[in-house]
PDB file of C-alpha atoms in Angstrom:
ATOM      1  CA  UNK A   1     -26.724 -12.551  76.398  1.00 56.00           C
ATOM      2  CA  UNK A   2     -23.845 -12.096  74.638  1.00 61.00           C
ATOM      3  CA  UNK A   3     -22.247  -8.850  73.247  1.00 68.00           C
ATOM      4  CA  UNK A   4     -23.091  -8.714  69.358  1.00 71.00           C
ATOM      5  CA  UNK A   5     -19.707  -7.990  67.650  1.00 72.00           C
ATOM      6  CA  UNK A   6     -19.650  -5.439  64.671  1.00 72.00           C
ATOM      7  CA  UNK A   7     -18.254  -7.417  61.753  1.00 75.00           C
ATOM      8  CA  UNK A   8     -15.114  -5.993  60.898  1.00 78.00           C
ATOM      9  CA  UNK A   9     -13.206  -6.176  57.703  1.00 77.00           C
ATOM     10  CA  UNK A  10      -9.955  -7.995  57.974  1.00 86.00           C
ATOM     11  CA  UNK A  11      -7.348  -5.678  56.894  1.00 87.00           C
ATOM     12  CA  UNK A  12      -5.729  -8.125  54.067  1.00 91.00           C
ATOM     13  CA  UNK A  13      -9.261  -8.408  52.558  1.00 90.00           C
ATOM     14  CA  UNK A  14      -9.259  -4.442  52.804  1.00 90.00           C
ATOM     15  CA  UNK A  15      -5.612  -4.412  51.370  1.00 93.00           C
ATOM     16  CA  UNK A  16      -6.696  -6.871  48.760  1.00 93.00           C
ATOM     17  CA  UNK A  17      -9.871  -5.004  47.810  1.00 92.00           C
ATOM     18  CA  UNK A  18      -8.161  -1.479  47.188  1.00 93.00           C
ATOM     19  CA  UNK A  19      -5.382  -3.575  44.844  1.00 93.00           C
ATOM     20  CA  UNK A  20      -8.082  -4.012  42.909  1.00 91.00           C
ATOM     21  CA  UNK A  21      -9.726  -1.438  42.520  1.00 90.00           C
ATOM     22  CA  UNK A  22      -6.263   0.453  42.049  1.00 90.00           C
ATOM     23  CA  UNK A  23      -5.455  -1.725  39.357  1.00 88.00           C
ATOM     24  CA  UNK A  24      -9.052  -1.483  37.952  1.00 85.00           C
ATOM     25  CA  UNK A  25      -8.659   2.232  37.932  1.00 85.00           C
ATOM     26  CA  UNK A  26      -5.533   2.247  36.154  1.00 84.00           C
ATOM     27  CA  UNK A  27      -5.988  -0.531  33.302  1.00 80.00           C
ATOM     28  CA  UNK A  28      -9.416  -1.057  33.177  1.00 76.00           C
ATOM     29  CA  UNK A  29      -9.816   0.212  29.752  1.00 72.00           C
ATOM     30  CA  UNK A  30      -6.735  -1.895  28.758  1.00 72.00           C
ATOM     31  CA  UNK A  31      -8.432  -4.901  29.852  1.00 69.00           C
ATOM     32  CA  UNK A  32     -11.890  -3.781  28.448  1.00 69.00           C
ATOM     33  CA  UNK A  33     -10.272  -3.526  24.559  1.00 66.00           C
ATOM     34  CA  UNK A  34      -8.559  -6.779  25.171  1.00 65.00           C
ATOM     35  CA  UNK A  35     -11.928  -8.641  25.830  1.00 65.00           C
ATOM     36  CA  UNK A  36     -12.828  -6.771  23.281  1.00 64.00           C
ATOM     37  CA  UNK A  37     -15.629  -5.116  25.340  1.00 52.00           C
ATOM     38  CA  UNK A  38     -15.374  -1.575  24.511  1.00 50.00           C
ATOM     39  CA  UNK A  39     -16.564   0.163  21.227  1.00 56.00           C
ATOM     40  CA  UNK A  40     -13.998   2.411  19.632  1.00 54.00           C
ATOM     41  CA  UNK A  41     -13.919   5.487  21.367  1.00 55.00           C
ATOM     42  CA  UNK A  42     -14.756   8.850  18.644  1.00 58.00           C
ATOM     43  CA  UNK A  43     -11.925  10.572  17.832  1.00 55.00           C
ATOM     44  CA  UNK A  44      -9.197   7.636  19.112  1.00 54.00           C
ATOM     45  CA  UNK A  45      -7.100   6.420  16.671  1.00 52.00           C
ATOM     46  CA  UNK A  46      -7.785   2.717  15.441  1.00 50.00           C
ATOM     47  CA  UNK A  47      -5.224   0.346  14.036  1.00 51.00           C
ATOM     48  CA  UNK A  48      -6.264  -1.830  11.420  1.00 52.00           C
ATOM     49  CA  UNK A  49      -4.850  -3.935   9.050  1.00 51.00           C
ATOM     50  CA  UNK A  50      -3.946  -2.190   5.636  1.00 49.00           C
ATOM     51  CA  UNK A  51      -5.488  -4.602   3.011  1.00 52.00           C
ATOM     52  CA  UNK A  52      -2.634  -5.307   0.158  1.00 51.00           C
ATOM     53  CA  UNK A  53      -4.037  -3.284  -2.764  1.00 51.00           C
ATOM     54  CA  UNK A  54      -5.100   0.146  -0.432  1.00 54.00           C
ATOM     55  CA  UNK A  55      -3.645   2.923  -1.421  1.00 55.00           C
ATOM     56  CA  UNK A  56      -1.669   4.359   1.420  1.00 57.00           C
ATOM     57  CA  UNK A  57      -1.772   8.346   0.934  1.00 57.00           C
ATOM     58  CA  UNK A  58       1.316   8.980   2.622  1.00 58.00           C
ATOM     59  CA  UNK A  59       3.875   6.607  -0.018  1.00 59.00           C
ATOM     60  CA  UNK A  60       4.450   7.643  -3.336  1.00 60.00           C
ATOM     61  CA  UNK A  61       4.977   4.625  -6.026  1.00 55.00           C
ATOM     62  CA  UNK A  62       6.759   4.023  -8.721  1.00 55.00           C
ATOM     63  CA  UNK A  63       3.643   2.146  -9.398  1.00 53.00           C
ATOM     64  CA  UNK A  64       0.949   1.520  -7.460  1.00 52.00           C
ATOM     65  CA  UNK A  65       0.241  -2.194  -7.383  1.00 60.00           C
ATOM     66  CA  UNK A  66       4.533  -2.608  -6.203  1.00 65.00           C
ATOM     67  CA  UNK A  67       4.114  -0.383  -3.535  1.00 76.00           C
ATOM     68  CA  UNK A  68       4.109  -2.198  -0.161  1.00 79.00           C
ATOM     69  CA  UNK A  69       5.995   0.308   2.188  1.00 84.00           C
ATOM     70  CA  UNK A  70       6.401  -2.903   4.850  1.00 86.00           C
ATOM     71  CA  UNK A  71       8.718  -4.552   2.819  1.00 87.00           C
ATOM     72  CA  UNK A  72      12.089  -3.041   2.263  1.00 90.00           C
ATOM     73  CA  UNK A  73      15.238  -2.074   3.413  1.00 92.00           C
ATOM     74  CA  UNK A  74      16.693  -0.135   5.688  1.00 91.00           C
ATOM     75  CA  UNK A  75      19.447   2.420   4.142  1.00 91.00           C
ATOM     76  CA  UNK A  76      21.939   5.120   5.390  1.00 91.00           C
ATOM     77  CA  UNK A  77      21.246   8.800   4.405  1.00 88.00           C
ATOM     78  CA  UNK A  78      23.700  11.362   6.048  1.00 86.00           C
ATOM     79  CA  UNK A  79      22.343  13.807   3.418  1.00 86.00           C
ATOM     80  CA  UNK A  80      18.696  13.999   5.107  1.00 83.00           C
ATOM     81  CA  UNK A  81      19.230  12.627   8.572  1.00 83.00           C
ATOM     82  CA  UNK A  82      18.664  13.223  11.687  1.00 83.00           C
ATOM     83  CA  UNK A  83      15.284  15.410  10.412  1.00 82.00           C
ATOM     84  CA  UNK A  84      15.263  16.866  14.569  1.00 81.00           C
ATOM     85  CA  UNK A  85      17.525  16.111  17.452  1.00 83.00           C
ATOM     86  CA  UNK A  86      16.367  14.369  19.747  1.00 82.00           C
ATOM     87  CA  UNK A  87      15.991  16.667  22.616  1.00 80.00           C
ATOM     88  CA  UNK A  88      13.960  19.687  20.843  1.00 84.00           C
ATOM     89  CA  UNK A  89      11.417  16.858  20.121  1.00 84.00           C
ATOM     90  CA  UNK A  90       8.468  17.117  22.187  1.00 84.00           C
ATOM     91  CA  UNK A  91       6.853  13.909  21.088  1.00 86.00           C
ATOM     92  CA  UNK A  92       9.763  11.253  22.132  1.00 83.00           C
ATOM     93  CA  UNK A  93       8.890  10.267  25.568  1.00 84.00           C
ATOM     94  CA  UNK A  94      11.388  10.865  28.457  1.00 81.00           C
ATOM     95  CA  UNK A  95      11.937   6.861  28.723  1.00 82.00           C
ATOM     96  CA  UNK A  96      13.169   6.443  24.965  1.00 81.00           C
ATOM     97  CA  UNK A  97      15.873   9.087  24.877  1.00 85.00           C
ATOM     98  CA  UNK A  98      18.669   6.945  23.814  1.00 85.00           C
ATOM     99  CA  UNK A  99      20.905  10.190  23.721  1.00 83.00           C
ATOM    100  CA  UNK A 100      19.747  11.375  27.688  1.00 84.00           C
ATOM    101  CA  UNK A 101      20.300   7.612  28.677  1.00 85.00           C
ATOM    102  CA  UNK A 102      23.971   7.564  27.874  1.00 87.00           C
ATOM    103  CA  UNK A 103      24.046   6.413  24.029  1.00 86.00           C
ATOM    104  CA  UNK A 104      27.585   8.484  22.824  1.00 87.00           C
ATOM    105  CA  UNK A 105      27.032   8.092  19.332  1.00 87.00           C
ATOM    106  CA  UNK A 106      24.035   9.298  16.908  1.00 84.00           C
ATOM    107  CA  UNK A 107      25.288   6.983  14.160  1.00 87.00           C
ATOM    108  CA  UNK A 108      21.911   5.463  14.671  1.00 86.00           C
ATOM    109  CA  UNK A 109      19.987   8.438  13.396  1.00 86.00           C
ATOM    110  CA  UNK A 110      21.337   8.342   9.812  1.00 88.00           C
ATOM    111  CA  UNK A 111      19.016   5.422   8.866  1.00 90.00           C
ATOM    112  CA  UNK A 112      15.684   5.368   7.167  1.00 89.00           C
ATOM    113  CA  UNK A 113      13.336   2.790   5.817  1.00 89.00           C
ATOM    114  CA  UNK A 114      13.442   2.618   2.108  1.00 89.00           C
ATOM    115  CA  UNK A 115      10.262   0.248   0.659  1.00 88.00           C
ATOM    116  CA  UNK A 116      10.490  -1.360  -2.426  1.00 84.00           C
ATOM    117  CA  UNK A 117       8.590  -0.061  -5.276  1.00 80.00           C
ATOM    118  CA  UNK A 118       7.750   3.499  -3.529  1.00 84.00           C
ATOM    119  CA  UNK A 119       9.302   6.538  -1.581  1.00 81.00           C
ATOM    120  CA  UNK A 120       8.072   7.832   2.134  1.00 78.00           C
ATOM    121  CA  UNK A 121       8.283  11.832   1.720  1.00 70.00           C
TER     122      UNK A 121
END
């Protein structure tokens, strides 16, 4: 009679396996909201399209029918800008520090967006 072998799990199967789950763990919500799988969590914020005559509460028109804020211009203001410097804000994150990553100049900070019709306070 022969000696009954436990079955053993081959260790790229294991390697394989744990990947997977790894990966799972990590961006399985990701890839739950892009199957569109997963109800909106309370509390989360939600894009969504802004429909061409809402209101937006945060732009203040000339008139409110002319007042798309997403088209415009982009125009220099060294009266108002930069509103913080970049390292006293907490909300930037570490990787998009253009200042801590070498950029010498902070010509880029003098620029806003300027929509046509309306003002952004």
């Amino acid at each position: 009679m022969g000696v009954l072998r436990k079955p053993r799990l081959s260790p790229y199967l294991f390697t394989l396996l744990t990947f997977i789950v790894f990966i799972t763990i990590l961006y399985g919500e990701d890839f739950i909201c892009i199957f569109g799988q997963l109800e909106p969590i309370p509390g989360r914020a939600i894009s969504r399209p802004v429909k061409k005559r809402e209101k937006l509460a945060f732009a203040i028109g000339k008139s409110e029918e002319k007042c798309d804020v997403f088209k415009g211009r982009w125009v220099r203001d060294e009266l108002t800008r930069p509103l913080y410097e970049e390292s006293e804000c907490p909300y930037i994150q570490p990787q998009l520090t253009c200042q801590e990553h070498g950029r010498p100049d902070t010509e880029y900070q003098k620029w806003r967006w300027q929509p046509h019709g309306c003002d952004l306070p």
